[in-house]
Short mmCIF file of C-alpha atoms in Angstrom, two decimals:
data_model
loop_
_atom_site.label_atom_id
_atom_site.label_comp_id
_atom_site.label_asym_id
_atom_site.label_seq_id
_atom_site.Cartn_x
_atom_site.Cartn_y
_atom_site.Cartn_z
CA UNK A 1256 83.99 134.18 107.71
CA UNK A 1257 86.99 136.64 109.45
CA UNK A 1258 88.62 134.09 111.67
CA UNK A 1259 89.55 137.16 114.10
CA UNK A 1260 85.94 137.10 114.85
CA UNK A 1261 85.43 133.68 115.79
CA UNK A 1262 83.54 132.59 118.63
CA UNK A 1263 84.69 129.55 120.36
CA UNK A 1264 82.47 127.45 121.53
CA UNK A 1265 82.01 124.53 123.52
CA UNK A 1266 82.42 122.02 120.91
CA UNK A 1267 85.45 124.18 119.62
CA UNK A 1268 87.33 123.78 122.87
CA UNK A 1269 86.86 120.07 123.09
CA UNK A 1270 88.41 119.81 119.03
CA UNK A 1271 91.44 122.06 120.60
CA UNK A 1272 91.81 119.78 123.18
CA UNK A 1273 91.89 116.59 121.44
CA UNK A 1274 94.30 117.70 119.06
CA UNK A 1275 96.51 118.68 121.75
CA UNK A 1276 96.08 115.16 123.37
CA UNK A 1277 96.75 113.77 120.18
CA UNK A 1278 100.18 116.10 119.87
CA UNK A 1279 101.23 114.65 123.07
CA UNK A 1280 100.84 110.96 122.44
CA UNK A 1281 103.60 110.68 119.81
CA UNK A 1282 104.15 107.80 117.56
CA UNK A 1283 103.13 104.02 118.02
CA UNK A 1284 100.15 105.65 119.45
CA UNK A 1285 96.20 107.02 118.65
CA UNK A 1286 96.72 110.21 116.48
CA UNK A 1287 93.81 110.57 114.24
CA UNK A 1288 91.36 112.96 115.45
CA UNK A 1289 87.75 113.37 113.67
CA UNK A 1290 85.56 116.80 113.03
CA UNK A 1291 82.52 115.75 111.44
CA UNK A 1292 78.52 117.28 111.33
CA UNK A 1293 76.06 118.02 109.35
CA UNK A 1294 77.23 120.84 106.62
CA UNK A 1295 77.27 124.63 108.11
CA UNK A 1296 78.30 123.10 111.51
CA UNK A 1297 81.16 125.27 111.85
CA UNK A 1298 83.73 122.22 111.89
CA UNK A 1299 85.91 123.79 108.73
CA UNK A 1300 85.84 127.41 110.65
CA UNK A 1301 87.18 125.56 113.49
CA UNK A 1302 89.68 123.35 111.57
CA UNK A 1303 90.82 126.59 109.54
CA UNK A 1304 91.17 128.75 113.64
CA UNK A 1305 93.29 125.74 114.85
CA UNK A 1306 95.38 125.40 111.94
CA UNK A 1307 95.91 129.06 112.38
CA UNK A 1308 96.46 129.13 115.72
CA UNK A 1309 98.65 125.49 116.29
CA UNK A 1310 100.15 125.66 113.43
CA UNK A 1311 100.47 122.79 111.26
CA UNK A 1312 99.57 121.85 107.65
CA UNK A 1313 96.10 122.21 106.11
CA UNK A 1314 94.53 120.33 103.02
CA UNK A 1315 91.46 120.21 100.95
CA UNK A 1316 90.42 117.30 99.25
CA UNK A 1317 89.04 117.97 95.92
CA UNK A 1318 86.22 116.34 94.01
CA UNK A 1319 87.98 113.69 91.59
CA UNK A 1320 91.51 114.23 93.21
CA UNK A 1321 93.64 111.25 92.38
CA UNK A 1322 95.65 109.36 95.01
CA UNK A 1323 98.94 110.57 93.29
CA UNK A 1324 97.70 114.12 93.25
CA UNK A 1325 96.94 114.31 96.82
CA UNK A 1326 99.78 112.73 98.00
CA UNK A 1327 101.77 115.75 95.63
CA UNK A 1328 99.95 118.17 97.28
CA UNK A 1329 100.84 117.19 100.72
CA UNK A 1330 104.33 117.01 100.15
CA UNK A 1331 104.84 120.65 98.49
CA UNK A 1332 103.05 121.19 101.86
CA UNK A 1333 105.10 119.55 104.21
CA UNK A 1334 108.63 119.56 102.10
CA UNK A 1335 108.12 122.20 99.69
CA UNK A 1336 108.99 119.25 96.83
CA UNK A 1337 106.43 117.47 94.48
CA UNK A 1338 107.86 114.42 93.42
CA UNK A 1339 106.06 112.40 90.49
CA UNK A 1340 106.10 109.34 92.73
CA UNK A 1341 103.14 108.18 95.50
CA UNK A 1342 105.75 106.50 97.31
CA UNK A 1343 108.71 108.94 97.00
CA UNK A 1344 105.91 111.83 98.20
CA UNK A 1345 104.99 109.57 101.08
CA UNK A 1346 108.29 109.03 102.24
CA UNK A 1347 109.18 112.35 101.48
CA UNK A 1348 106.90 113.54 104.33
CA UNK A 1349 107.36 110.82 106.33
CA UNK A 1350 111.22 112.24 106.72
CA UNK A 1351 110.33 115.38 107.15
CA UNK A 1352 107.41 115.03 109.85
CA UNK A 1353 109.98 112.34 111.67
CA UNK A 1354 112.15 115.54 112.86
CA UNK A 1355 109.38 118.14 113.20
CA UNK A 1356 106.33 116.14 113.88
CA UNK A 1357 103.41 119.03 113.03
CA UNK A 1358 99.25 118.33 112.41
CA UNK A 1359 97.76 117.72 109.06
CA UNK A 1360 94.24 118.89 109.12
CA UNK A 1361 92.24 117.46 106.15
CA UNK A 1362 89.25 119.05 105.25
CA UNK A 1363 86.33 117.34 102.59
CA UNK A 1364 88.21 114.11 103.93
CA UNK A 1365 84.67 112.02 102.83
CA UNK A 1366 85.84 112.69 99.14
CA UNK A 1367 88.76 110.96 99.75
CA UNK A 1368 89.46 107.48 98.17
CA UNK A 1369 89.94 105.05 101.44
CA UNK A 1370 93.39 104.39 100.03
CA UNK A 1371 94.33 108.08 101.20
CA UNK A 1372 93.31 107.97 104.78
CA UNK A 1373 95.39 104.46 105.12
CA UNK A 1374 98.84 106.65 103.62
CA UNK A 1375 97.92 109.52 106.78
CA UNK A 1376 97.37 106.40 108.96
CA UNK A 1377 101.10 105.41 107.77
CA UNK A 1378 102.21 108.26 107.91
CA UNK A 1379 100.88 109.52 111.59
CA UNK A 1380 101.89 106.05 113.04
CA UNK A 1381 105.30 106.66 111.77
CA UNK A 1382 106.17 110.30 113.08
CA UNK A 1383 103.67 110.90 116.22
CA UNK A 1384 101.92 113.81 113.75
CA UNK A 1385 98.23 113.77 114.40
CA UNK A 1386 96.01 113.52 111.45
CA UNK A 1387 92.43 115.47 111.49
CA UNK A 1388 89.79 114.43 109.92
CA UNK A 1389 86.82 116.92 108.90
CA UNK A 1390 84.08 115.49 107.64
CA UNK A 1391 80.38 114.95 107.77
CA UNK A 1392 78.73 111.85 109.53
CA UNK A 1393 79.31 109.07 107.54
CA UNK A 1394 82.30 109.46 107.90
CA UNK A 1395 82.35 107.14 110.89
CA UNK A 1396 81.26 104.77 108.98
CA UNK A 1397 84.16 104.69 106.45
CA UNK A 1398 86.11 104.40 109.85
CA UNK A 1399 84.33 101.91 111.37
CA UNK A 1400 84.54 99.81 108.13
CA UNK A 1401 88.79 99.89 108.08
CA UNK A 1402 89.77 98.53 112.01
CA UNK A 1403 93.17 99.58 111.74
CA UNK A 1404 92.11 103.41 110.59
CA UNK A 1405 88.79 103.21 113.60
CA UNK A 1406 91.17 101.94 116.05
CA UNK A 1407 93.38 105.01 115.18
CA UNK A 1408 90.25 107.87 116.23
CA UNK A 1409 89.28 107.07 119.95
CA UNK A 1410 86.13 108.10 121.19
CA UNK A 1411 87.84 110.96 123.42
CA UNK A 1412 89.33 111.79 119.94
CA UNK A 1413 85.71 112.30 117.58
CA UNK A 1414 84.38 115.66 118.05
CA UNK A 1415 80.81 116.25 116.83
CA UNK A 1416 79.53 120.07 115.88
CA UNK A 1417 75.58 120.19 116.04
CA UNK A 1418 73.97 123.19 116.20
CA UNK A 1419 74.70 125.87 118.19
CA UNK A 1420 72.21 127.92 121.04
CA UNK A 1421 71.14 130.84 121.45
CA UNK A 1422 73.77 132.14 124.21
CA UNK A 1423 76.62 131.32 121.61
CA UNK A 1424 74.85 133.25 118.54
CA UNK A 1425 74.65 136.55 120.97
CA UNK A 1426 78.15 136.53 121.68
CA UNK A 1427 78.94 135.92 117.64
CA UNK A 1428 76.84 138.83 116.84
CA UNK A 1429 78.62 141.39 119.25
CA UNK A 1430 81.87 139.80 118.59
CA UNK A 1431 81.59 139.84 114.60
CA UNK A 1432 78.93 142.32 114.00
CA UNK A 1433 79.09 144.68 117.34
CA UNK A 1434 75.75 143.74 117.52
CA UNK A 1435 73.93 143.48 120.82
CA UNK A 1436 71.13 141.07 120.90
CA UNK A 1437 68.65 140.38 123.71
CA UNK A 1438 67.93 136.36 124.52
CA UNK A 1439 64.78 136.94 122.99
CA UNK A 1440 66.60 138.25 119.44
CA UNK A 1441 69.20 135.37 119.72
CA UNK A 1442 66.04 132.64 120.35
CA UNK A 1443 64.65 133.68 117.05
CA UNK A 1444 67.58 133.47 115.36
CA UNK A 1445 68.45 130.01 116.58
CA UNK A 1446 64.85 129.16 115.37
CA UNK A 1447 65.39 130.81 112.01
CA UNK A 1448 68.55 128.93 111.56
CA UNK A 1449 68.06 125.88 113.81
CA UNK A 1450 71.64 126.72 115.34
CA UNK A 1451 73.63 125.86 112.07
CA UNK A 1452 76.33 128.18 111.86
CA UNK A 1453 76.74 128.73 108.07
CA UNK A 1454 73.25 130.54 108.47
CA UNK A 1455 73.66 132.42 111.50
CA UNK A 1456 76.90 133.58 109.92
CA UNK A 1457 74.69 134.51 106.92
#
């Protein structure tokens, strides 16, 4: 998907403006913010236009990644080092997000071992840098399972994507495609797809 043609949508301007809320609060405070839905939601897209746009850090987990690895990964990120250590990586960015507190959007964060989201709980309640969480449903669960990490996510702060309507897919299609579709043209396509934005990207 071109980013320069993304459509924002309702549920996109209520993820902007919980990260922003989340900028503001600073350390000692809530700073973990959740994206989660069913898959083709539209919650990476959105992750991937903020990062762009607020600037930031922005990680994938990958299937099998080792707590080590992603903690080496996030520091090259954040300090441009990778050292061999967990802890010297986490306190690597820990001193580097202290002067320059910026977001950390993590993306496939169900794949994550629950290990990893208590080091970015550590590690947001130490600088004031919010943490986002993209994920699919059950990852609330996970959440809701660690109080420290579900305490960290208030409800002002979990964003769902569902599907999206009909209005929203017409504006996509002349926005991305230059495509002008009647109500009637963007109903069946919301049909088609059943407003998941993967396929009405497709």
């Amino acid at each position: 998907m071109n980013l320069v043609n993304f459509v924002e949508t309702s549920q996109v301007a209520a993820f902007r403006l919980a990260i922003s809320d989340a900028q503001e609060a600073g350390a000692g405070y809530p700073t973990i913010v959740v994206g989660y839905g069913e898959p083709g939601a539209g919650k990476t897209w959105a992750a991937r236009k903020l990062y762009v746009e607020l600037g930031g850090y922005y990680l994938r987990v990958l299937e099998g990644m080792t707590q080590n690895a992603f903690l080496q990964d996030l520091c090259f990120l954040v300090t441009g080092m990778r050292p061999h250590r967990s802890a010297h990586c986490k306190q690597a960015i820990i001193e580097t997000l202290e002067e320059e507190p910026k977001p950390i959007f993590v993306d496939e964060i169900d794949r994550a071992h629950i290990g990893r989201m208590e080091d970015l709980r550590d590690i947001t309640d130490m600088t004031g840098a919010p943490v986002i969480f993209i994920g699919e449903p059950a990852l609330l669960s996970r959440l809701a399972a660690r109080q420290r990490l579900n305490d960290r996510a208030p409800d002002a702060f979990r964003i769902k994507f569902g599907a999206i309507n009909a209005k929203d897919i017409m504006l996509y299609a002349q926005k991305a495609g230059n495509l002008v579709l009647t109500p009637e043209a963007g109903g069946v396509i919301f049909e088609k797809t059943k407003g998941n934005f993967r396929r009405v990207d497709n």
